[in-house]
Short mmCIF file of C-alpha atoms in Angstrom, two decimals:
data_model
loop_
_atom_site.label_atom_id
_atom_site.label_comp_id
_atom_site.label_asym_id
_atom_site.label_seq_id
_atom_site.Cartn_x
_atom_site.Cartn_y
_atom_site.Cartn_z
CA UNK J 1 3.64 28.57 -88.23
CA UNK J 2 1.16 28.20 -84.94
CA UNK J 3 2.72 29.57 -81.89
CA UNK J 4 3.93 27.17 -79.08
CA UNK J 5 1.79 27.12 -76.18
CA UNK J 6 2.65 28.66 -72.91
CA UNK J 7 1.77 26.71 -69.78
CA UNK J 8 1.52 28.55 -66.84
CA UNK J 9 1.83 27.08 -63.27
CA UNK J 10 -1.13 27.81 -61.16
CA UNK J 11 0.08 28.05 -57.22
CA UNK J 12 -1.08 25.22 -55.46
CA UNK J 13 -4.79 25.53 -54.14
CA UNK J 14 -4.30 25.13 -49.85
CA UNK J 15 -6.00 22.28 -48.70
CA UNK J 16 -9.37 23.35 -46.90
CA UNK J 17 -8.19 20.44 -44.05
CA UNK J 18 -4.40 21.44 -44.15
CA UNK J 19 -4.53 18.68 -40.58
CA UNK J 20 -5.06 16.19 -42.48
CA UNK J 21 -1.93 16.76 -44.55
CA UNK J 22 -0.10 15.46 -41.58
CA UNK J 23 -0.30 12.08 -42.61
CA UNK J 24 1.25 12.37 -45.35
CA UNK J 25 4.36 14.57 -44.82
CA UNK J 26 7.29 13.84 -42.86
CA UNK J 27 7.58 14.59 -39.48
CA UNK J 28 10.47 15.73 -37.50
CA UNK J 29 9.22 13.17 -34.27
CA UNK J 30 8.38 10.19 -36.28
CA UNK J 31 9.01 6.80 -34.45
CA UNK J 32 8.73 3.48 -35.09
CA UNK J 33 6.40 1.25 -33.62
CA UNK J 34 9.11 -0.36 -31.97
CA UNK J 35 10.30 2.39 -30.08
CA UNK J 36 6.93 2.01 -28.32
CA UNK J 37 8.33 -0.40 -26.46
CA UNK J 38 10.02 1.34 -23.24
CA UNK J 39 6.64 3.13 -23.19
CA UNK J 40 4.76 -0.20 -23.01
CA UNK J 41 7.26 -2.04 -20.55
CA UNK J 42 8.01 0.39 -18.07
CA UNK J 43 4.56 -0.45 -16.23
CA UNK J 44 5.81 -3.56 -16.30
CA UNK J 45 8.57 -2.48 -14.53
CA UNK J 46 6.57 -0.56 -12.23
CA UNK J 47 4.61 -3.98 -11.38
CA UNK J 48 8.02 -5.46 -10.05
CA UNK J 49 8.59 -2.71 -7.87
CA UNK J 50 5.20 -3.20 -6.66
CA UNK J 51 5.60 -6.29 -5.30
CA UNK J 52 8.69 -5.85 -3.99
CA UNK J 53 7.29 -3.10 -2.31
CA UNK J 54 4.54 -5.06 -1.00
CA UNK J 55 6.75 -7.49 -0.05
CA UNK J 56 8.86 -5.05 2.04
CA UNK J 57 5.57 -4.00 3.64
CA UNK J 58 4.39 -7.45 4.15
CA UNK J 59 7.48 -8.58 5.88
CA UNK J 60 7.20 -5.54 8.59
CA UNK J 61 4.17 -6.17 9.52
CA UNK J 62 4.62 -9.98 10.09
CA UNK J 63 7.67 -8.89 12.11
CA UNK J 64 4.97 -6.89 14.47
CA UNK J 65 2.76 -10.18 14.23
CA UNK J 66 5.25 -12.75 15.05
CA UNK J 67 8.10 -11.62 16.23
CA UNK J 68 6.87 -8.56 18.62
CA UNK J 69 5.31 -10.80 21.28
CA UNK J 70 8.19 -12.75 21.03
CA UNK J 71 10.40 -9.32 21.75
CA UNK J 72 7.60 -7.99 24.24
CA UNK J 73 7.32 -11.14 26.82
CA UNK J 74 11.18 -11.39 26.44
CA UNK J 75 11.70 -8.00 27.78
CA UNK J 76 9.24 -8.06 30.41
CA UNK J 77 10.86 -11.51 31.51
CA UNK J 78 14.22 -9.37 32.01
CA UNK J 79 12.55 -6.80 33.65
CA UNK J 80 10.86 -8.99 36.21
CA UNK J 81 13.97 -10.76 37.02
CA UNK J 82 16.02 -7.68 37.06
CA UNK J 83 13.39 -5.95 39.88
CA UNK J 84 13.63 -9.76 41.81
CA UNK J 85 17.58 -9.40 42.01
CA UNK J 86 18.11 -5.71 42.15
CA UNK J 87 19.80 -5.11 39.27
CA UNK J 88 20.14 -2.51 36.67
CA UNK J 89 17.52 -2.21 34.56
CA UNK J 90 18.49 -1.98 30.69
CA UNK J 91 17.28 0.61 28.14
CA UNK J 92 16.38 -2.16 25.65
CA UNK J 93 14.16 -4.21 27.54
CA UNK J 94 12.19 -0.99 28.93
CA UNK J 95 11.70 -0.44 25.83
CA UNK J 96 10.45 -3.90 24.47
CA UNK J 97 8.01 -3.62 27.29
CA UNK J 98 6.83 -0.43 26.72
CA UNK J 99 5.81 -1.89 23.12
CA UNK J 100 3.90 -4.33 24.69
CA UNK J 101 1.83 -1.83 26.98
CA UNK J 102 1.17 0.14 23.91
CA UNK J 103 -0.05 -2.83 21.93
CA UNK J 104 -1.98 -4.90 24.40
CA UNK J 105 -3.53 -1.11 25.48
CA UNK J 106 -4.67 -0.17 22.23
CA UNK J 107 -5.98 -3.53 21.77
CA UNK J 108 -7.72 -3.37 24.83
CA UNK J 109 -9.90 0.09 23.72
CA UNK J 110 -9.97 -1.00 20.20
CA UNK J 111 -12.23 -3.87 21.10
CA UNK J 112 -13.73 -1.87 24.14
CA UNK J 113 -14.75 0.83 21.84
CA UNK J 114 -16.06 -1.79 18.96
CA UNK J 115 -15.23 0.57 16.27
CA UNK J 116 -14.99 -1.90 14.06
CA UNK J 117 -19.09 -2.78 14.85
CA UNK J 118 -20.39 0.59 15.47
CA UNK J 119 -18.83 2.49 12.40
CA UNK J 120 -20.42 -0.36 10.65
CA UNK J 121 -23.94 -0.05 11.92
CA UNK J 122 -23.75 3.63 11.71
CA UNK J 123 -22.54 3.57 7.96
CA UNK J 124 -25.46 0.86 6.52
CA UNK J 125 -27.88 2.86 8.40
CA UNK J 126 -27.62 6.49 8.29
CA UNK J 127 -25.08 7.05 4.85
CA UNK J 128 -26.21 7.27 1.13
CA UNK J 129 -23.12 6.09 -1.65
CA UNK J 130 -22.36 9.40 -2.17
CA UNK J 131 -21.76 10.10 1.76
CA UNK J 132 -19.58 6.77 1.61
CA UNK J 133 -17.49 8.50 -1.09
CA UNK J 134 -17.25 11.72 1.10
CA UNK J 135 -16.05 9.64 4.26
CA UNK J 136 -13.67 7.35 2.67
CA UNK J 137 -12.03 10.22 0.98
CA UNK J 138 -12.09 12.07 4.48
CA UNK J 139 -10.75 9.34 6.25
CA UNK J 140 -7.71 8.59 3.95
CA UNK J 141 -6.30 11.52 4.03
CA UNK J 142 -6.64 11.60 8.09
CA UNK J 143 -4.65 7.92 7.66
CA UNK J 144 -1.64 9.57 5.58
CA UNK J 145 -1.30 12.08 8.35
CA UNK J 146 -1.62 9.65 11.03
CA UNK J 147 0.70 7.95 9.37
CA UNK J 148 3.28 10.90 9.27
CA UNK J 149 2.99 12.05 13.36
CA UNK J 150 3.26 7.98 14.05
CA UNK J 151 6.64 7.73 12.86
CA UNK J 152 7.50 11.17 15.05
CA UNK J 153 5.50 9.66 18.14
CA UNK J 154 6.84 5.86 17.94
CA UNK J 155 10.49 7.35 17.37
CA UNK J 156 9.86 9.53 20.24
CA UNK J 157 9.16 6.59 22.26
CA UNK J 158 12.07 4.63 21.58
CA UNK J 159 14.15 8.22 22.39
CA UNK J 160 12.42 8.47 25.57
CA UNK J 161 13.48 5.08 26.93
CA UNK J 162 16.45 5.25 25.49
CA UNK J 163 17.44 8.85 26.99
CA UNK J 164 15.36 8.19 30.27
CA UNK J 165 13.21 11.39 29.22
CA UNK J 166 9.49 12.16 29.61
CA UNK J 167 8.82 8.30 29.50
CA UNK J 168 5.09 8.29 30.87
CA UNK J 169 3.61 11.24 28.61
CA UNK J 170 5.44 9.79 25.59
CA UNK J 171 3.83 6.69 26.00
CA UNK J 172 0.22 7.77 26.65
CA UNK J 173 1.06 9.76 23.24
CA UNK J 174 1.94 6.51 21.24
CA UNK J 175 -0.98 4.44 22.76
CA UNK J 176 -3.26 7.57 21.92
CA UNK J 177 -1.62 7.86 18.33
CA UNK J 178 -2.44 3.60 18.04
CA UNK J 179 -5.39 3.71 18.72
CA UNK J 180 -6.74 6.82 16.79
CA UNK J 181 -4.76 5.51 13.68
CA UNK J 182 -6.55 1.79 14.32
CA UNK J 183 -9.79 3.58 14.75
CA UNK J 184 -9.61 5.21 11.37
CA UNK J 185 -8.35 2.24 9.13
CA UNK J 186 -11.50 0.42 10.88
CA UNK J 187 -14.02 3.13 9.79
CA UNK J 188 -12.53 2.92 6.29
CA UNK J 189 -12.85 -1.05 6.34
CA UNK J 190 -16.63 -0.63 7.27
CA UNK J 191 -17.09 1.79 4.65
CA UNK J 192 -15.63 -0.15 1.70
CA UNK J 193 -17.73 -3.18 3.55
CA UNK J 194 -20.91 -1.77 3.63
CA UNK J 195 -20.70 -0.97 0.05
CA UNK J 196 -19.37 -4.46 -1.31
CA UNK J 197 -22.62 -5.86 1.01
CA UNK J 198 -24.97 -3.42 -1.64
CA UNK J 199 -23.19 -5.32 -4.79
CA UNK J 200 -23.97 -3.29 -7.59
CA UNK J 201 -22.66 -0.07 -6.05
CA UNK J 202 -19.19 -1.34 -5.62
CA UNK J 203 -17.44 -1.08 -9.01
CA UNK J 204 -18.71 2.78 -9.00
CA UNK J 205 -17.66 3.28 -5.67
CA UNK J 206 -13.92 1.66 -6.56
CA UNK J 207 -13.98 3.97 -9.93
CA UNK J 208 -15.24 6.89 -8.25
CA UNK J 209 -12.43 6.95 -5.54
CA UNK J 210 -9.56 5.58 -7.74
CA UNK J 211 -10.31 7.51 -11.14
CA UNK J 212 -9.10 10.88 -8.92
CA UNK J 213 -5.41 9.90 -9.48
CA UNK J 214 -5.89 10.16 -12.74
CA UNK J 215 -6.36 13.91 -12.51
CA UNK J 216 -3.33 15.10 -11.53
CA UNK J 217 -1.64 13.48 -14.65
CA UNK J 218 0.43 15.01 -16.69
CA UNK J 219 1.93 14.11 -20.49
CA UNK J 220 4.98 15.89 -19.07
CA UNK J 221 8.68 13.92 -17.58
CA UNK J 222 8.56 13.45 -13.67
CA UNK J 223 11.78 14.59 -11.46
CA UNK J 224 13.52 11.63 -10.30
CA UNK J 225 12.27 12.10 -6.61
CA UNK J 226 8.80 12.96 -7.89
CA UNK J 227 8.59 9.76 -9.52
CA UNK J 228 9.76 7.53 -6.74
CA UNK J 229 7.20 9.51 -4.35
CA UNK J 230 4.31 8.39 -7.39
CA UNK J 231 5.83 5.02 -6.78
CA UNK J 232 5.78 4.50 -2.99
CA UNK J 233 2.15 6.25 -3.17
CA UNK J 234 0.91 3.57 -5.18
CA UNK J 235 2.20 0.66 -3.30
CA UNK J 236 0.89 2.07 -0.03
CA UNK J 237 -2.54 2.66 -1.64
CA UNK J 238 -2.13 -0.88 -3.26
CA UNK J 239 -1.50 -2.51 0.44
CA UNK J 240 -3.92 -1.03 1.59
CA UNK J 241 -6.55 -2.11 -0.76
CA UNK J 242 -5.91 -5.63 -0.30
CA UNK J 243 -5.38 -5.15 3.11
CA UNK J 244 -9.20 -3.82 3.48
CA UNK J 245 -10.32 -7.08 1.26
CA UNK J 246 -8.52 -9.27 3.66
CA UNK J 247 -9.79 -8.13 6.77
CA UNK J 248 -13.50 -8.00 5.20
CA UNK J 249 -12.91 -11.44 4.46
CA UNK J 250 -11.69 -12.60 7.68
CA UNK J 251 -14.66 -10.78 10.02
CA UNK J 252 -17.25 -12.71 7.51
CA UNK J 253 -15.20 -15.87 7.84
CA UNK J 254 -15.55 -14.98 11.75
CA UNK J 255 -19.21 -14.05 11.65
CA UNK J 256 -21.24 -15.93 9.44
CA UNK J 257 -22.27 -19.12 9.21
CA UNK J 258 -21.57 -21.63 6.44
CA UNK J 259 -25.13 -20.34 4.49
CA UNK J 260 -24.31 -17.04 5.04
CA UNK J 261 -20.82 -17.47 3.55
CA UNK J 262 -22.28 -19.21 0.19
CA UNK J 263 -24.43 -16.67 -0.26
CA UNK J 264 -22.08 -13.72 0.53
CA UNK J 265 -18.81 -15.57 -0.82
CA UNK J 266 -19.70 -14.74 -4.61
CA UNK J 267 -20.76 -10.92 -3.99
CA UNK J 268 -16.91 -10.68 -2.31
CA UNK J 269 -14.93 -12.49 -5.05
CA UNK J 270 -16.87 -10.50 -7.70
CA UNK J 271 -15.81 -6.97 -5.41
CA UNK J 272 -12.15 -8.09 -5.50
CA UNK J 273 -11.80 -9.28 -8.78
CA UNK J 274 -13.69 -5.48 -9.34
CA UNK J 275 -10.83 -3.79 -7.08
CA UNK J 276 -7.81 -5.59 -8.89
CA UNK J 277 -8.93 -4.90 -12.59
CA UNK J 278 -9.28 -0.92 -11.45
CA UNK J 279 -5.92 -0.78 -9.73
CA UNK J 280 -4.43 -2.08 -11.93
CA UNK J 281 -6.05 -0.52 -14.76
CA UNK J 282 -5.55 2.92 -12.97
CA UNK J 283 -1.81 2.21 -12.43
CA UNK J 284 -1.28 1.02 -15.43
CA UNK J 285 -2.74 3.95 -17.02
CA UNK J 286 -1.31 6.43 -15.32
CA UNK J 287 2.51 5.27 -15.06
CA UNK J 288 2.36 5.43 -19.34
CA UNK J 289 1.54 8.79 -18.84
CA UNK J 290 5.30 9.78 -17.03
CA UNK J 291 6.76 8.11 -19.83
CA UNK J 292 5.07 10.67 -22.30
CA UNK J 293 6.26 13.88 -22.67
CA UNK J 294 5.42 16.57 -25.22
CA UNK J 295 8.82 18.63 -25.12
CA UNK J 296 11.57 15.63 -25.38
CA UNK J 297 11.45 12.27 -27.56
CA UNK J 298 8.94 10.15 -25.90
CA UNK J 299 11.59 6.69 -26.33
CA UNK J 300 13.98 8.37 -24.21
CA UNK J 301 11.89 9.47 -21.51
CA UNK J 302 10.15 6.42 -21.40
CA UNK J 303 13.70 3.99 -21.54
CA UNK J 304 14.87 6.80 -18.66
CA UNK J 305 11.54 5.73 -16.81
CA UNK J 306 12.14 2.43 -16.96
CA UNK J 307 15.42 2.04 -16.10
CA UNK J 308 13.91 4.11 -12.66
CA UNK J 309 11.51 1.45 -11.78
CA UNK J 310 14.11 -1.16 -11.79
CA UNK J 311 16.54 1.41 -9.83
CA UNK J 312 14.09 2.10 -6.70
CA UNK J 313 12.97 -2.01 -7.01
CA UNK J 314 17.14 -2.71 -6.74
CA UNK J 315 17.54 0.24 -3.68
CA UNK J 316 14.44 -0.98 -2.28
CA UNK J 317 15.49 -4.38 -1.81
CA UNK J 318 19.37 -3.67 -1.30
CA UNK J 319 19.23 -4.29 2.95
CA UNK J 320 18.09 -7.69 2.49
CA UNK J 321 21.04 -8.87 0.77
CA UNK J 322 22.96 -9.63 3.47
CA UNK J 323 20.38 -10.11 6.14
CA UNK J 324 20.07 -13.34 7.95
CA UNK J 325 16.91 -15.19 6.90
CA UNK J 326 15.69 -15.49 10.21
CA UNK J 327 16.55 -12.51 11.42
CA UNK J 328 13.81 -10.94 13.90
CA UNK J 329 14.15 -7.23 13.11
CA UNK J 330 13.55 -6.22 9.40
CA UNK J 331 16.69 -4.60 7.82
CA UNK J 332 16.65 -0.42 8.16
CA UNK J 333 12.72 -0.70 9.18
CA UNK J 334 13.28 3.04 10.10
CA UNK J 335 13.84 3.61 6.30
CA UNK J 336 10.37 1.57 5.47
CA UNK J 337 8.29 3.18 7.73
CA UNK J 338 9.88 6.96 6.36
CA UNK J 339 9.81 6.25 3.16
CA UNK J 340 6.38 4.23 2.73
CA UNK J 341 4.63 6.69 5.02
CA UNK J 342 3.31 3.40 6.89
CA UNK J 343 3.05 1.98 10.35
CA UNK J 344 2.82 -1.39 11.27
CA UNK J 345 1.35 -0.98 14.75
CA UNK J 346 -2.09 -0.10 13.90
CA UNK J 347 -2.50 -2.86 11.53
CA UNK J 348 -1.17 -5.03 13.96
CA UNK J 349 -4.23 -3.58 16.74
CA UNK J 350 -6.37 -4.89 13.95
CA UNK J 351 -4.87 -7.94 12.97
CA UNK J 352 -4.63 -9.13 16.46
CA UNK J 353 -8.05 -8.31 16.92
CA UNK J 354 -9.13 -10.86 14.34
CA UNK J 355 -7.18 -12.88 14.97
CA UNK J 356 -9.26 -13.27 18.37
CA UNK J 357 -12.62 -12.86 16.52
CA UNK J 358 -11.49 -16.21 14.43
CA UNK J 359 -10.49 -18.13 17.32
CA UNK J 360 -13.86 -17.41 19.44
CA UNK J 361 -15.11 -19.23 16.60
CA UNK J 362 -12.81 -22.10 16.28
CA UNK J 363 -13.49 -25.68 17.59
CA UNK J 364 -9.98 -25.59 19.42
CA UNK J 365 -8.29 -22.20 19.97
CA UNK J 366 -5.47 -23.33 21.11
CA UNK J 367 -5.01 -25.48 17.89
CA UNK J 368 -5.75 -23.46 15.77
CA UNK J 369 -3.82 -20.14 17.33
CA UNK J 370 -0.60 -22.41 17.06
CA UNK J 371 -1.75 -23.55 13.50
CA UNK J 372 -1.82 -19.22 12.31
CA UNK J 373 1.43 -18.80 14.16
CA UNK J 374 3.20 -20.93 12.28
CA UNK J 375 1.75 -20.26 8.77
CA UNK J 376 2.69 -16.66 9.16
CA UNK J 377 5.95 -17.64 10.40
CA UNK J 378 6.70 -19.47 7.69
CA UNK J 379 5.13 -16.76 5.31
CA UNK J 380 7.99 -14.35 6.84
CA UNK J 381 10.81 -16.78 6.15
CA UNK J 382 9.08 -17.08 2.46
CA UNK J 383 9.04 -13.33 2.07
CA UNK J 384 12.80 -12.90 3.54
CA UNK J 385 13.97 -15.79 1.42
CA UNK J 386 12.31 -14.31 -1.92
CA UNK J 387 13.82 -11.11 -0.86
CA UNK J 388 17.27 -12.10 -0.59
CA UNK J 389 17.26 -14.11 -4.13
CA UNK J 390 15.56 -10.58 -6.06
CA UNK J 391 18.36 -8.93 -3.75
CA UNK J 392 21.40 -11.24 -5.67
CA UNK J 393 19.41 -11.29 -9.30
CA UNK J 394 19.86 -7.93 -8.99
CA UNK J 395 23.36 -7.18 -7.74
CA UNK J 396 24.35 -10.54 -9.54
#
């Protein structure tokens, strides 16, 4: 009788590409495709709170733009009749007008200084792209720290008219402060102007500048307060991007002729389309990186993101719930100008000042003045009524 056969087991030869076993074994953070979701939506999320951030933004500055003069030539009114009959002079209206000094001051050496024309001749003449990168980097950082001693000096202002202390050298510090701060957000107009005018060089410039938020990105979950810092970052930088593009547009709207604007008018749309696909993109890009995290499940972190987005939008927008629609001052502007880092009055130095360059150039200034007034009125009763109704949706 033949002998049965013995088989013997041979171990299991290891795979020479033991990653690319992975695929096919279980693993202990599988997800499904659906859970991608949170991580897909929450810079979705982060777009609302973007625009109701630039709304908030928006609606303090048109409060410097429409209502100001209205509060300036109202206090100077009760100041003049208060010196005519003898009487007490309030706190308020000292105030008011000492707004107005600093304002119409500032204005006064912005345009007496022509920043806005010299940086520009200076920058297409002497300054290679890479010296344009250099500057613009230079100067925003000098604008976030102007913007932080501005909200020290312009709440120092209204302290020292208030308290009756050290009036005069407070206010030669907040005209000093406007007109510095102005000075700087016009060099970094001409800068980003002088390189939409070379075309080609734009979309580099716009990638070289933007793609350095991108390097402090981590795969790792944000603190809440580190997040909503990320947040109000972006929306300032956002603001001021279209900001820049607005005023470009408006000095070659005040400049140029109607050949001159045919011929420029493409370059410019093509630059902004250019500086809206990169924000975004750059947003976008890195706002799915908080909701990635190597240590935790990345569906919770990214849900927990989420939710954050719409938490800051709802806070953010909480103070105009029960404001009046017409209300002149903008609910807690204190709180918009600490926590956005931002200061209306310089942008209102340069606003103001083309607003003058466009009417030099109109047919009938005085038509056309009372034409702007009104459309930015009703643009602030817009943005206060939108407010409101994103207010209720979200308390509702």
């Amino acid at each position: 009788a033949s002998s049965p056969r013995v088989r013997v087991r041979r171990p299991a030869r290891a795979s020479p590409h033991p990653q690319l076993d992975e695929w096919s074994e279980e693993q202990p953070n599988e997800r499904s495709l659906s859970q991608l979701l949170p991580t897909v939506s929450a810079p979705v999320r982060f777009e609302v709170l973007t625009w109701i951030g630039l709304c908030i933004v928006l609606d303090s500055l048109l409060y410097c733009c429409v209502f100001l003069p209205l509060v300036i030539a109202l206090s100077s009114a009760r100041v003049l009749l208060s010196l005519l009959t003898l009487s007490t002079l309030e706190s308020r209206d000292l105030y008011g007008l000492a707004q107005g000094v600093v304002l119409v001051l500032s204005f006064a050496l912005v345009m007496w200084l022509d920043v806005s024309g010299v940086s520009y001749k200076f920058i297409s003449e002497r300054l290679a792209w890479a010296d344009l990168y250099t500057l613009y980097q230079s100067f925003i950082i000098a604008s976030l720290v102007l913007g932080a001693i501005g909200d020290k000096v312009l709440g120092s202002l209204s302290f020292a008219f208030k308290k009756t202390k050290q009036r005069a050298i407070t206010l030669v510090a907040a005209i000093l402060y406007v007109v510095t701060h102005a000075s700087v957000l016009l060099v970094l107009v001409a800068s980003v102007h002088v390189t939409l005018d070379k075309g080609n060089e734009f979309l580099s410039f716009m990638l070289s500048v933007e793609i350095t938020e991108l390097n402090s990105v981590r795969l790792t979950r944000l603190s809440s307060s580190s997040l909503l810092n990320e947040c109000v970052a972006d929306i300032v930088q956002r603001f001021r991007w279209l900001f820049i593009l607005a005023i470009i547009y408006l000095d070659k709207l005040s400049r140029y002729n109607a050949y001159q604007m045919a011929t420029s008018m493409p370059v410019f749309y093509s630059a902004a389309s250019s500086t809206v696909f990169v924000l975004f993109m750059i947003d976008w890009l890195k706002h799915m990186s908080f909701t990635l995290d190597k240590e935790q499940p990345s569906d919770e972190v990214a849900q927990d993101t989420a939710s954050a987005y719409l938490r800051y939008a709802r806070d953010m927008a909480a103070p105009y719930k029960f404001s009046h629609i017409l209300q002149i001052r903008a609910p807690k502007t204190k709180t918009v100008s600490a926590l956005f880092n931002y200061i209306s009055l310089p942008f209102t130095v340069i606003a103001l000042h083309l607003f003058c360059a466009v009417l030099s150039r109109a047919d009938d200034p005085l038509m056309t003045g009372v034409a702007v007034y009104c459309s930015l009125f009703l643009l602030k009763v817009c943005l206060r009524v939108m407010l409101r109704a994103v207010t209720m949706v979200f308390h509702a």
